[in-house]
Coordinates of C-alpha atoms in Angstrom, one line a residue:
Chain A
M14 CA -75.9 11.5 13.8
F15 CA -77.0 8.0 13.9
R16 CA -78.0 6.9 10.4
K17 CA -80.3 4.0 9.5
T18 CA -77.5 2.4 7.5
N19 CA -75.4 2.2 10.6
I20 CA -78.0 0.3 12.5
F21 CA -78.5 -2.0 9.5
V22 CA -74.7 -2.7 9.4
F23 CA -74.7 -3.5 13.1
I24 CA -77.6 -5.9 12.8
V25 CA -76.1 -7.7 9.9
L26 CA -72.8 -8.0 11.6
A27 CA -74.4 -9.2 14.8
A28 CA -76.4 -11.8 12.9
L29 CA -73.3 -13.0 11.1
C30 CA -71.5 -13.4 14.4
V31 CA -74.4 -15.5 15.8
L32 CA -74.4 -17.7 12.7
L33 CA -70.7 -18.3 12.9
L34 CA -71.0 -19.0 16.6
T35 CA -73.6 -21.7 16.1
A36 CA -71.5 -23.1 13.3
C37 CA -68.4 -23.2 15.6
G38 CA -70.4 -24.8 18.4
Q39 CA -71.5 -27.6 16.2
T40 CA -68.1 -28.4 14.8
A41 CA -66.6 -28.4 18.3
N42 CA -69.3 -30.8 19.6
N43 CA -68.8 -33.0 16.7
S44 CA -65.1 -33.3 17.1
Q45 CA -65.5 -33.9 20.8
N46 CA -67.9 -36.7 20.1
A47 CA -65.9 -38.2 17.3
E48 CA -62.6 -38.4 19.0
P49 CA -63.6 -40.5 22.0
E50 CA -65.3 -42.8 19.5
K51 CA -62.0 -43.5 17.8
E52 CA -60.3 -43.8 21.2
K53 CA -62.9 -46.3 22.3
Q54 CA -62.2 -48.7 19.6
E55 CA -58.5 -48.5 20.0
S56 CA -58.5 -49.1 23.7
N57 CA -61.3 -51.5 23.8
T58 CA -59.1 -54.5 24.4
E59 CA -57.7 -53.5 27.8
T60 CA -60.0 -50.9 29.5
A61 CA -63.3 -51.3 27.9
D62 CA -65.2 -50.2 30.9
H63 CA -63.6 -46.9 31.3
S64 CA -65.5 -45.6 28.3
Q65 CA -68.7 -45.7 30.3
Y66 CA -67.3 -43.1 32.6
K67 CA -67.6 -39.6 31.2
V68 CA -65.3 -36.8 32.4
A69 CA -65.6 -33.1 31.5
L70 CA -63.2 -30.4 32.2
V71 CA -64.1 -26.7 32.3
L72 CA -61.2 -24.3 31.8
P73 CA -61.1 -20.5 32.4
G74 CA -58.4 -20.1 29.7
T75 CA -57.1 -21.7 26.5
I76 CA -55.7 -25.2 26.5
N77 CA -52.5 -24.1 24.9
D78 CA -51.5 -21.5 27.4
E79 CA -48.6 -23.7 28.5
G80 CA -49.4 -23.0 32.0
W81 CA -52.4 -23.3 34.3
N82 CA -54.9 -24.5 31.8
A83 CA -52.5 -26.6 29.8
T84 CA -51.5 -28.7 32.8
A85 CA -55.2 -29.5 33.5
Y86 CA -55.7 -30.3 29.8
H87 CA -52.7 -32.5 29.9
G88 CA -54.4 -34.4 32.8
L89 CA -57.5 -34.8 30.7
E90 CA -55.4 -36.2 27.9
L91 CA -54.0 -38.8 30.3
I92 CA -57.5 -39.8 31.2
K93 CA -58.4 -40.0 27.6
E94 CA -55.5 -42.3 27.0
A95 CA -56.7 -44.5 29.8
G96 CA -59.9 -44.9 27.8
F97 CA -62.3 -42.5 29.5
E98 CA -64.8 -40.6 27.5
T99 CA -63.7 -37.0 27.8
A100 CA -64.8 -33.5 26.8
Y101 CA -63.7 -30.0 27.7
S102 CA -64.8 -26.4 27.4
E103 CA -62.1 -23.7 27.2
N104 CA -62.1 -20.0 27.7
V105 CA -65.2 -20.1 29.8
K106 CA -66.3 -16.8 31.3
T107 CA -67.0 -16.6 35.0
S108 CA -70.7 -15.8 34.3
D109 CA -71.1 -18.9 32.2
Y110 CA -69.6 -21.5 34.6
E111 CA -73.1 -22.5 35.9
A112 CA -74.5 -22.9 32.4
V113 CA -71.6 -25.0 31.2
Y114 CA -71.8 -27.2 34.3
R115 CA -75.5 -27.7 33.7
G116 CA -74.9 -28.6 30.1
Y117 CA -72.4 -31.3 30.9
A118 CA -74.4 -32.6 33.8
S119 CA -77.6 -33.0 31.8
K120 CA -75.6 -34.8 29.1
G121 CA -74.9 -37.4 31.7
Y122 CA -71.2 -36.7 32.5
N123 CA -70.2 -38.5 35.7
L124 CA -67.4 -36.2 36.7
I125 CA -67.0 -32.5 35.9
I126 CA -63.9 -30.7 37.0
G127 CA -63.7 -26.9 37.2
H128 CA -60.1 -25.7 37.0
G129 CA -59.7 -23.0 39.6
F130 CA -61.1 -22.0 43.0
N131 CA -63.6 -19.6 41.6
F132 CA -65.5 -22.6 40.2
L133 CA -66.6 -23.5 43.7
D134 CA -69.7 -21.4 44.0
P135 CA -71.1 -22.3 40.6
A136 CA -70.5 -26.0 41.4
K137 CA -72.3 -25.7 44.7
A138 CA -75.2 -24.0 43.0
V139 CA -75.6 -26.7 40.3
A140 CA -74.7 -29.8 42.4
A141 CA -78.0 -30.2 44.2
D142 CA -79.8 -30.6 40.8
F143 CA -77.5 -33.4 39.6
P144 CA -77.0 -35.8 42.5
Q145 CA -75.6 -38.4 40.1
T146 CA -72.7 -36.2 39.0
M147 CA -69.5 -35.5 41.0
F148 CA -68.2 -31.9 40.8
G149 CA -64.5 -31.4 41.3
V150 CA -63.0 -28.0 41.9
T151 CA -59.2 -27.5 41.7
S152 CA -56.9 -25.3 43.8
T153 CA -59.2 -25.2 46.8
V154 CA -59.8 -27.3 49.9
E155 CA -63.5 -26.4 50.3
Y156 CA -66.1 -29.0 49.5
A157 CA -69.8 -29.5 49.9
D158 CA -71.9 -32.6 50.6
P159 CA -72.9 -34.7 48.9
N160 CA -71.2 -34.3 45.5
V161 CA -68.8 -31.3 45.4
F162 CA -65.2 -32.2 46.2
A163 CA -61.9 -30.4 46.1
I164 CA -58.7 -31.3 44.2
D165 CA -55.5 -29.7 45.2
T166 CA -51.8 -30.3 44.6
N167 CA -49.9 -30.0 47.8
S168 CA -47.6 -27.1 47.0
S169 CA -46.6 -27.0 50.7
D170 CA -44.9 -30.3 50.3
A171 CA -43.0 -29.0 47.3
G172 CA -42.1 -25.9 49.2
F173 CA -40.9 -28.0 52.1
L174 CA -38.5 -30.0 50.0
A175 CA -37.2 -26.9 48.4
G176 CA -36.8 -25.2 51.8
V177 CA -34.8 -28.1 53.2
L178 CA -32.5 -28.1 50.2
A179 CA -32.1 -24.3 50.3
A180 CA -31.4 -24.3 54.1
K181 CA -28.7 -27.0 53.6
M182 CA -27.1 -25.2 50.6
T183 CA -27.1 -21.6 51.8
K184 CA -23.7 -20.1 52.9
T185 CA -25.1 -16.7 53.9
K186 CA -27.9 -18.1 56.1
V187 CA -30.4 -16.1 54.1
V188 CA -32.7 -17.7 51.5
A189 CA -35.4 -16.1 49.4
V190 CA -38.8 -17.0 47.9
P191 CA -39.8 -14.3 45.4
C192 CA -43.4 -14.9 44.5
G193 CA -45.9 -13.6 41.9
L194 CA -49.6 -13.6 42.5
E195 CA -50.8 -14.0 46.1
I196 CA -53.0 -17.1 45.4
P197 CA -53.4 -20.2 47.5
G198 CA -51.1 -22.4 45.5
I199 CA -48.2 -20.0 45.7
I200 CA -48.8 -18.9 49.3
R201 CA -48.8 -22.6 50.3
Y202 CA -45.5 -23.1 48.5
A203 CA -44.0 -20.2 50.5
T204 CA -45.3 -21.4 53.8
G205 CA -44.1 -24.9 53.1
F206 CA -40.7 -23.5 52.2
K207 CA -40.5 -21.7 55.6
Q208 CA -41.3 -24.9 57.4
G209 CA -38.6 -26.7 55.4
V210 CA -36.0 -24.2 56.3
E211 CA -37.1 -24.2 59.9
Y212 CA -36.8 -28.0 60.0
V213 CA -33.1 -27.7 59.1
D214 CA -32.1 -24.6 61.0
P215 CA -34.5 -22.1 62.6
E216 CA -31.7 -19.5 62.6
I217 CA -31.8 -19.2 58.8
K218 CA -33.6 -16.1 57.5
V219 CA -36.3 -16.6 54.9
L220 CA -37.2 -13.7 52.7
S221 CA -40.6 -14.0 51.0
S222 CA -42.8 -11.6 49.2
Y223 CA -45.2 -11.1 46.3
T224 CA -45.1 -8.8 43.3
G225 CA -48.8 -9.4 42.6
S226 CA -48.2 -10.2 38.9
S227 CA -47.8 -13.4 37.0
S228 CA -46.4 -11.8 33.9
D229 CA -44.2 -8.9 34.9
T230 CA -40.8 -10.4 34.7
A231 CA -38.9 -7.2 35.2
Q232 CA -40.7 -6.6 38.5
L233 CA -39.8 -10.1 39.8
K234 CA -36.2 -9.6 38.7
E235 CA -36.0 -6.4 40.8
L236 CA -37.6 -8.1 43.8
T237 CA -35.0 -10.9 43.5
A238 CA -32.3 -8.3 43.2
A239 CA -33.5 -6.6 46.4
M240 CA -33.6 -10.0 48.2
V241 CA -30.1 -10.8 47.1
K242 CA -29.0 -7.4 48.5
Q243 CA -30.4 -8.6 51.8
G244 CA -28.0 -11.5 51.6
A245 CA -29.9 -14.3 50.0
D246 CA -27.9 -16.8 48.0
I247 CA -30.5 -19.5 47.3
I248 CA -33.5 -18.4 45.4
A249 CA -36.7 -20.4 45.0
P250 CA -39.1 -18.4 42.8
N251 CA -42.7 -19.3 42.4
A252 CA -44.4 -16.8 40.0
D253 CA -45.6 -18.6 36.9
Q254 CA -44.2 -16.9 33.9
A255 CA -42.8 -14.0 35.8
G256 CA -40.4 -16.5 37.5
L257 CA -38.2 -16.0 34.4
G258 CA -37.2 -12.7 36.0
A259 CA -35.6 -14.5 38.9
F260 CA -33.8 -16.9 36.6
E261 CA -32.5 -13.9 34.6
Y262 CA -31.1 -12.3 37.7
V263 CA -29.5 -15.5 38.9
K264 CA -27.8 -16.1 35.6
E265 CA -26.2 -12.7 35.8
H266 CA -24.7 -13.6 39.2
K267 CA -22.8 -16.8 39.1
D268 CA -22.5 -17.3 42.9
L269 CA -26.3 -17.6 43.3
R270 CA -28.2 -20.9 43.1
I271 CA -31.9 -21.4 42.2
I272 CA -34.6 -24.0 42.7
G273 CA -37.3 -24.6 40.0
V274 CA -40.9 -25.4 40.6
Y275 CA -43.9 -27.1 38.9
G276 CA -42.1 -28.4 35.9
D277 CA -38.4 -29.2 35.3
Q278 CA -36.9 -25.8 34.8
K279 CA -33.4 -27.0 34.3
A280 CA -33.1 -25.5 30.8
L281 CA -33.6 -21.9 32.2
A282 CA -30.3 -21.9 34.2
P283 CA -28.5 -25.3 33.6
D284 CA -25.4 -24.3 35.6
Q285 CA -27.1 -22.8 38.6
I286 CA -30.3 -24.8 39.2
L287 CA -30.1 -27.2 42.1
T288 CA -33.2 -29.1 41.3
S289 CA -36.9 -28.5 40.5
A290 CA -39.8 -29.3 42.8
I291 CA -42.3 -31.0 40.5
I292 CA -46.0 -30.5 41.3
D293 CA -47.9 -33.0 39.1
M294 CA -51.4 -31.6 38.5
P295 CA -52.1 -33.9 35.4
G296 CA -51.3 -36.9 37.5
A297 CA -53.6 -35.7 40.3
I298 CA -56.5 -35.3 37.8
E299 CA -55.9 -38.8 36.5
Q300 CA -56.0 -40.2 40.0
V301 CA -59.3 -38.5 40.7
A302 CA -60.8 -39.9 37.5
E303 CA -59.7 -43.3 38.5
L304 CA -61.3 -42.9 41.9
G305 CA -64.4 -41.7 40.3
F306 CA -64.5 -44.7 38.0
K307 CA -64.2 -47.0 41.0
G308 CA -67.1 -45.1 42.6
Q309 CA -64.9 -44.0 45.5
L310 CA -65.2 -40.3 45.1
E311 CA -66.7 -38.5 48.1
A312 CA -67.3 -34.9 49.1
K313 CA -63.9 -34.1 50.7
A314 CA -60.7 -32.4 49.9
Y315 CA -58.3 -34.5 47.9
V316 CA -54.8 -33.2 48.3
F317 CA -52.1 -34.7 46.2
G318 CA -48.6 -34.3 47.7
V319 CA -45.5 -36.3 48.3
K320 CA -47.5 -39.2 49.8
E321 CA -49.7 -39.5 46.8
G322 CA -46.7 -39.4 44.4
S323 CA -47.7 -36.1 43.0
V324 CA -44.8 -34.0 44.3
W325 CA -41.1 -34.9 43.9
L326 CA -37.7 -33.5 43.1
T327 CA -35.9 -33.8 39.8
D328 CA -32.3 -35.1 39.6
F329 CA -30.0 -32.9 41.6
S330 CA -27.2 -30.9 40.0
S331 CA -23.7 -31.8 40.8
D332 CA -23.5 -28.8 43.2
V333 CA -25.6 -30.7 45.7
P334 CA -23.3 -33.0 47.9
Q335 CA -24.2 -36.6 48.3
D336 CA -25.1 -36.3 52.0
I337 CA -27.7 -33.6 51.3
Q338 CA -29.2 -35.6 48.5
D339 CA -29.5 -38.5 50.9
L340 CA -31.0 -36.3 53.5
L341 CA -33.7 -35.2 51.1
K342 CA -34.5 -38.7 50.1
D343 CA -34.8 -39.4 53.8
V344 CA -37.1 -36.4 54.3
I345 CA -39.3 -37.6 51.4
E346 CA -39.5 -41.0 53.1
K347 CA -40.3 -39.4 56.4
I348 CA -43.2 -37.4 54.9
K349 CA -44.5 -40.5 53.4
N350 CA -44.4 -42.3 56.8
N351 CA -46.0 -39.3 58.6
E352 CA -42.8 -38.8 60.6
I353 CA -42.7 -35.3 59.3
E354 CA -45.9 -33.4 59.0
V355 CA -45.9 -30.5 56.6
K356 CA -48.6 -28.0 57.6
Y357 CA -50.9 -27.3 54.8
V358 CA -51.8 -23.7 55.7
L359 CA -52.4 -20.4 54.1
E360 CA -50.5 -18.3 56.7
Chain B
M1 CA -26.7 4.3 48.6
W2 CA -25.3 4.5 45.1
D3 CA -26.7 1.0 44.4
F4 CA -30.1 2.4 45.2
F5 CA -29.7 5.1 42.6
I6 CA -28.6 2.5 40.0
V7 CA -31.8 0.5 40.7
I8 CA -33.9 3.6 40.4
F9 CA -32.4 4.5 37.0
R10 CA -32.6 0.9 35.8
D11 CA -36.2 0.7 36.8
S12 CA -37.3 4.0 35.4
T13 CA -35.5 3.9 32.0
S14 CA -38.3 2.1 30.2
I15 CA -41.0 4.3 31.8
L16 CA -39.0 7.5 30.9
L17 CA -38.6 6.5 27.3
V18 CA -42.3 5.6 26.9
A19 CA -43.3 8.8 28.7
L20 CA -41.2 10.9 26.3
G21 CA -42.9 9.3 23.3
I22 CA -46.3 10.0 24.8
L23 CA -45.2 13.5 25.6
I24 CA -44.4 14.4 22.0
M25 CA -47.7 12.9 20.8
Q26 CA -49.9 14.5 23.4
L27 CA -48.2 17.9 22.8
G28 CA -49.3 17.5 19.2
G29 CA -52.9 17.0 20.5
V30 CA -53.2 13.2 20.2
I31 CA -54.1 11.2 23.3
N32 CA -52.2 7.9 23.3
I33 CA -53.9 5.3 25.5
G34 CA -52.2 2.8 23.2
A35 CA -48.8 3.4 24.6
E36 CA -48.9 0.1 26.6
G37 CA -49.6 -1.8 23.3
M38 CA -46.9 0.1 21.4
M39 CA -44.4 -0.7 24.2
L40 CA -45.3 -4.4 24.1
I41 CA -44.8 -4.4 20.3
G42 CA -41.5 -2.7 20.7
A43 CA -40.4 -5.2 23.4
F44 CA -41.3 -8.1 21.2
F45 CA -39.9 -7.0 17.9
G46 CA -36.7 -5.8 19.5
I47 CA -36.1 -9.3 20.8
L48 CA -37.3 -11.0 17.6
G49 CA -35.0 -8.8 15.4
T50 CA -32.0 -9.5 17.6
F51 CA -32.9 -13.2 17.7
L52 CA -33.1 -13.4 13.9
S53 CA -30.2 -11.2 13.0
G54 CA -27.8 -11.7 16.0
Y55 CA -27.3 -7.9 16.4
T56 CA -29.0 -5.8 19.1
G57 CA -28.7 -2.8 16.9
L58 CA -30.5 -4.5 14.1
G59 CA -33.2 -5.7 16.5
I60 CA -33.8 -2.1 17.7
L61 CA -33.9 -0.9 14.1
I62 CA -36.6 -3.5 13.2
A63 CA -38.6 -2.6 16.3
L64 CA -38.4 1.1 15.3
I65 CA -39.5 0.4 11.8
I66 CA -42.5 -1.7 13.0
L67 CA -43.4 1.0 15.5
A68 CA -43.2 3.6 12.8
I69 CA -45.7 1.6 10.8
F70 CA -48.0 1.2 13.8
G71 CA -47.6 4.9 14.6
F72 CA -48.5 5.8 11.0
L73 CA -51.6 3.6 11.1
F74 CA -52.6 5.1 14.5
G75 CA -52.2 8.6 13.1
L76 CA -54.1 7.8 9.9
M77 CA -57.0 6.4 11.9
T78 CA -57.2 9.2 14.5
I79 CA -56.0 12.3 12.6
Y80 CA -57.1 11.7 9.0
W81 CA -60.1 9.3 9.5
K82 CA -61.2 11.0 12.7
G83 CA -61.5 7.9 14.8
N84 CA -62.0 8.4 18.5
Q85 CA -58.4 8.6 19.9
V86 CA -59.2 6.7 23.1
V87 CA -61.1 3.9 21.3
V88 CA -58.3 3.4 18.7
G89 CA -55.7 3.4 21.5
V90 CA -57.6 0.8 23.4
A91 CA -58.0 -1.3 20.2
L92 CA -54.2 -1.0 19.7
N93 CA -53.6 -2.3 23.2
L94 CA -55.8 -5.3 22.6
L95 CA -54.2 -6.0 19.2
A96 CA -50.7 -5.8 20.7
E97 CA -51.6 -8.1 23.5
G98 CA -53.0 -10.8 21.2
M99 CA -50.4 -10.3 18.5
T100 CA -47.3 -10.5 20.6
T101 CA -48.6 -13.4 22.6
T102 CA -49.5 -15.4 19.6
L103 CA -46.4 -14.6 17.6
S104 CA -44.1 -15.3 20.6
R105 CA -45.8 -18.7 21.1
Q106 CA -45.5 -19.4 17.4
I107 CA -41.9 -18.4 17.1
F108 CA -40.3 -19.0 20.5
G109 CA -42.6 -21.5 22.0
T110 CA -42.8 -21.1 25.8
G111 CA -40.1 -20.8 28.4
S112 CA -37.1 -18.7 27.7
Q113 CA -36.2 -19.6 24.1
S114 CA -36.3 -16.0 23.3
T115 CA -33.2 -15.3 25.4
I116 CA -30.7 -13.1 23.6
Q117 CA -27.5 -11.3 24.5
G118 CA -29.0 -8.0 25.6
F119 CA -27.4 -4.8 26.6
K120 CA -24.9 -5.1 29.5
P121 CA -24.3 -2.3 32.0
I122 CA -21.6 -0.2 30.5
F123 CA -20.9 2.7 32.8
L124 CA -21.9 3.2 36.5
G125 CA -24.0 0.0 36.5
V126 CA -26.6 1.0 34.0
S127 CA -26.9 0.0 30.3
V128 CA -26.6 2.3 27.3
M129 CA -30.4 2.6 27.1
T130 CA -30.5 4.7 30.3
Y131 CA -28.0 7.1 28.7
V132 CA -30.0 7.2 25.5
A133 CA -33.1 8.0 27.5
L134 CA -31.3 10.8 29.4
A135 CA -29.9 12.2 26.1
L136 CA -33.4 12.1 24.6
V137 CA -34.7 14.3 27.4
L138 CA -32.2 17.0 26.4
A139 CA -32.8 16.3 22.7
L140 CA -36.5 16.6 23.0
Y141 CA -36.2 19.8 25.0
F142 CA -34.2 21.3 22.2
F143 CA -36.5 19.8 19.5
L144 CA -39.8 21.0 21.1
Y145 CA -38.7 24.5 22.1
H146 CA -36.1 25.5 19.6
T147 CA -36.9 23.9 16.2
N148 CA -39.6 24.8 13.7
L149 CA -41.2 21.4 13.7
G150 CA -41.2 21.3 17.5
L151 CA -43.0 24.6 17.8
R152 CA -45.5 23.5 15.1
I153 CA -46.2 20.3 17.0
R154 CA -46.9 22.2 20.2
A155 CA -49.0 24.7 18.4
S156 CA -51.1 21.9 16.8
G157 CA -51.9 20.6 20.2
E158 CA -52.6 24.0 21.7
Y159 CA -54.4 25.9 19.0
P160 CA -54.6 24.1 15.6
I161 CA -56.6 26.8 13.9
A162 CA -53.6 29.2 14.2
V163 CA -51.3 26.6 12.6
D164 CA -53.9 26.0 9.8
I165 CA -54.3 29.7 9.1
A166 CA -50.5 30.1 8.9
G167 CA -50.7 27.7 5.9
I168 CA -49.2 24.7 7.6
D169 CA -50.7 21.3 7.1
V170 CA -51.9 20.5 10.7
Y171 CA -52.5 16.8 9.9
R172 CA -49.1 16.3 8.6
V173 CA -47.5 17.9 11.7
Q174 CA -49.6 15.7 14.0
L175 CA -48.8 12.6 12.0
T176 CA -45.1 13.4 12.3
A177 CA -45.5 13.8 16.0
V178 CA -47.3 10.5 16.3
V179 CA -44.8 8.5 14.2
I180 CA -41.8 10.0 16.1
G181 CA -43.6 9.4 19.4
A182 CA -44.4 5.8 18.5
M183 CA -40.8 5.1 17.7
I184 CA -39.6 6.5 21.0
I185 CA -42.2 4.4 22.8
G186 CA -40.9 1.3 20.9
L187 CA -37.5 2.1 22.1
G188 CA -38.9 2.1 25.7
G189 CA -40.2 -1.4 25.0
C190 CA -36.8 -2.5 23.7
S191 CA -35.2 -1.1 26.8
L192 CA -37.5 -3.3 29.0
S193 CA -36.9 -6.5 27.0
M194 CA -33.3 -6.0 25.9
A195 CA -31.6 -4.0 28.7
H196 CA -33.7 -4.7 31.8
M197 CA -34.4 -8.3 30.8
N198 CA -32.8 -10.4 28.1
S199 CA -35.9 -12.0 26.8
F200 CA -39.5 -11.4 25.9
S201 CA -42.3 -12.8 28.0
E202 CA -46.0 -12.4 27.4
L203 CA -47.5 -9.1 28.7
M204 CA -44.2 -8.3 30.2
T205 CA -44.9 -4.5 30.2
G206 CA -47.2 -4.9 33.1
G207 CA -48.9 -1.6 32.9
R208 CA -45.8 0.5 32.5
G209 CA -47.4 2.2 29.5
Y210 CA -50.2 3.6 31.7
I211 CA -47.8 4.6 34.4
A212 CA -45.8 6.5 31.7
L213 CA -49.1 8.2 30.7
A214 CA -49.4 9.4 34.3
A215 CA -45.8 10.5 34.3
V216 CA -46.4 12.8 31.4
A217 CA -49.3 14.6 33.1
L218 CA -47.4 14.7 36.4
G219 CA -44.4 16.1 34.5
Q220 CA -46.6 18.9 33.3
Y221 CA -45.8 18.2 29.7
K222 CA -42.2 19.2 29.9
P223 CA -39.3 16.9 29.2
I224 CA -37.5 17.7 32.4
G225 CA -40.7 17.3 34.4
V226 CA -41.3 13.9 32.7
L227 CA -37.8 12.9 33.7
L228 CA -38.4 13.8 37.3
A229 CA -41.8 12.1 37.4
S230 CA -40.4 8.9 35.9
L231 CA -37.6 8.9 38.4
M232 CA -40.2 9.3 41.1
F233 CA -42.0 6.2 39.9
G234 CA -38.7 4.4 39.7
A235 CA -37.8 5.4 43.2
S236 CA -41.2 4.4 44.7
N237 CA -40.9 1.1 43.0
T238 CA -37.4 0.5 44.3
L239 CA -38.5 1.4 47.8
Q240 CA -41.3 -1.1 47.5
Y241 CA -39.0 -3.9 46.4
H242 CA -36.5 -3.2 49.2
L243 CA -39.2 -2.9 51.8
Q244 CA -40.7 -6.2 50.6
A245 CA -37.3 -7.9 50.8
S246 CA -36.3 -6.6 54.2
I247 CA -39.6 -6.5 56.2
T248 CA -40.9 -10.0 55.9
K249 CA -43.6 -9.8 58.6
F250 CA -45.5 -7.0 57.1
P251 CA -48.3 -7.8 54.6
A252 CA -47.0 -7.5 51.1
P253 CA -50.1 -5.8 49.6
I254 CA -49.7 -2.8 51.8
I255 CA -46.1 -2.3 50.6
R256 CA -47.1 -2.8 47.0
I257 CA -49.5 0.1 47.1
I258 CA -46.6 2.5 47.8
P259 CA -46.1 3.6 44.1
Y260 CA -49.8 4.3 43.8
V261 CA -50.1 6.2 47.0
V262 CA -47.1 8.3 45.8
T263 CA -48.8 8.9 42.5
I264 CA -52.0 10.1 44.2
I265 CA -50.1 12.4 46.5
A266 CA -48.1 13.8 43.5
V267 CA -51.3 14.3 41.5
I268 CA -52.9 16.2 44.4
I269 CA -50.0 18.4 44.9
S270 CA -49.2 19.1 41.3
G271 CA -52.7 18.8 39.9
K272 CA -53.6 22.5 39.7
N273 CA -50.4 23.4 37.9
S274 CA -50.7 20.7 35.3
K275 CA -52.5 21.9 32.2
D276 CA -53.2 19.6 29.3
P277 CA -52.7 20.9 25.8
S278 CA -55.9 22.7 24.9
A279 CA -56.7 20.7 21.8
L280 CA -55.7 17.3 23.3
G281 CA -58.1 14.6 22.1
K282 CA -60.1 17.0 20.0
K283 CA -60.7 16.1 16.3
Y284 CA -59.6 19.0 14.2
I285 CA -61.1 19.6 10.8
K286 CA -58.9 21.6 8.4
F287 CA -60.2 24.6 6.5
S288 CA -58.7 23.4 3.2

């Protein structure tokens, strides 16, 4: 059954793959080294010192996924523009996290950011061996002394603002948060939303649930439909790409209004979107790098919300009356002054 | 109550179409794990064709042509070249995932630039696709039980030697079944992206191809049975959405398992009556 020629073919193919792999690895390294070099010369005049500080980003997916990984990469680009020396690894498998961490740390990188809460354990495992390096992990609030810290964007703040707006705009006294994956960032948005609605009127009913998928648009559309059946007239979806399903449903029913999240989603439903709650992950990464450069990073949870200027609302649509716009500006001020405390919880 | 039925039909249309496509293939003796991928390809090219031409009809035609090509290749590899049907099917799924994602990013970018004027509900709140699917149930019943080719397809899946001895080219019969099946699956993909939604998004099929595969087995390889099984999946999904929307205090994951629990119960109850075609998944080598 198993002929010798078969085995030979397998071995040749395997050898070819290994050869190609090493070739790829080298070119990737070269380009990474070459680009900061160029950058260095350009930005020498204003921020010469930044180039001494080396930042690496480890991504679980590709940099051009226009979502989770792309936002972090965008942050890295901001850092690069500021003159830092940067490098990144994309599409890193869970089993390789530790190896990649060790690689960057032993090359003398000062700050290594793992993009996702599952980078936490590998970071803890490696951190003790490289006390000079700071290890950042996004989308978590867990940290470990002395050099593993957490970076998170405060989606609860974003949810709170969306909740206040929804509660003010609803006519049916029912609002809905159809969500995708049940992950910290999205759960915190939903809990923040509930707090926001409660802040305005505890009588208003909040419908919130999860489909468990970040890509199944049809499922999210049906969940939205079911929520509208329960009376919801303001929808604030948070489901990554599957969120399109909610926009789709809202566009088919002109009396509904929708609130975007993460980026400006105005283009998806120009006539019916009230505003988008921006959560600025790139900005957060840039701030962390700046802190690291100043030597101020410590093992703690850095949470970037309204106060840090990482969460805000885009321009309101004309459907939002002036007094409600003023109220929201007031709420943002109050959060900044600690007059309103948005609970940052997972429940 | 009537609304509830509309949602059930809307939700199960794509699963039903894909299941019908799988049905005809599997009756011909070819396992199609690749249904998920075929569905995704159909969903993408339906949108692309409509986007480029401006006509939904043309979009569907393009999707069907592409699926016929993929079906032909799938048949060639499994029937003529004797590739392992499961392995080729899995490969097709992987190919479809990568291909549609890459092409969609290249052509549409991200966001909803792929939005088209899809099918609107025409009668009793569901779109034309639902009626096409229901008509196909009857058509397939007639085709499989009352036409020459239908009987030959079923015989090839049950006892290919007999077909061979009768002087009929088993391979060609199976290939025909695979191509027709692939096209119907593609139609299922179109119904998801063009009737249920109006746009394509990456990996939007979300496992419906596999659910359809289960629906075929649950439906005991009969068109009417497949229809009932698909409606059951649609109903359990609908129930799940409505429970999620109305009971907010209850943990969502427990509600989300409803469709799967229903499936397990259905399999347990109907399992002993369901018999796969005898030659399903077996490589047949012709005499001549």
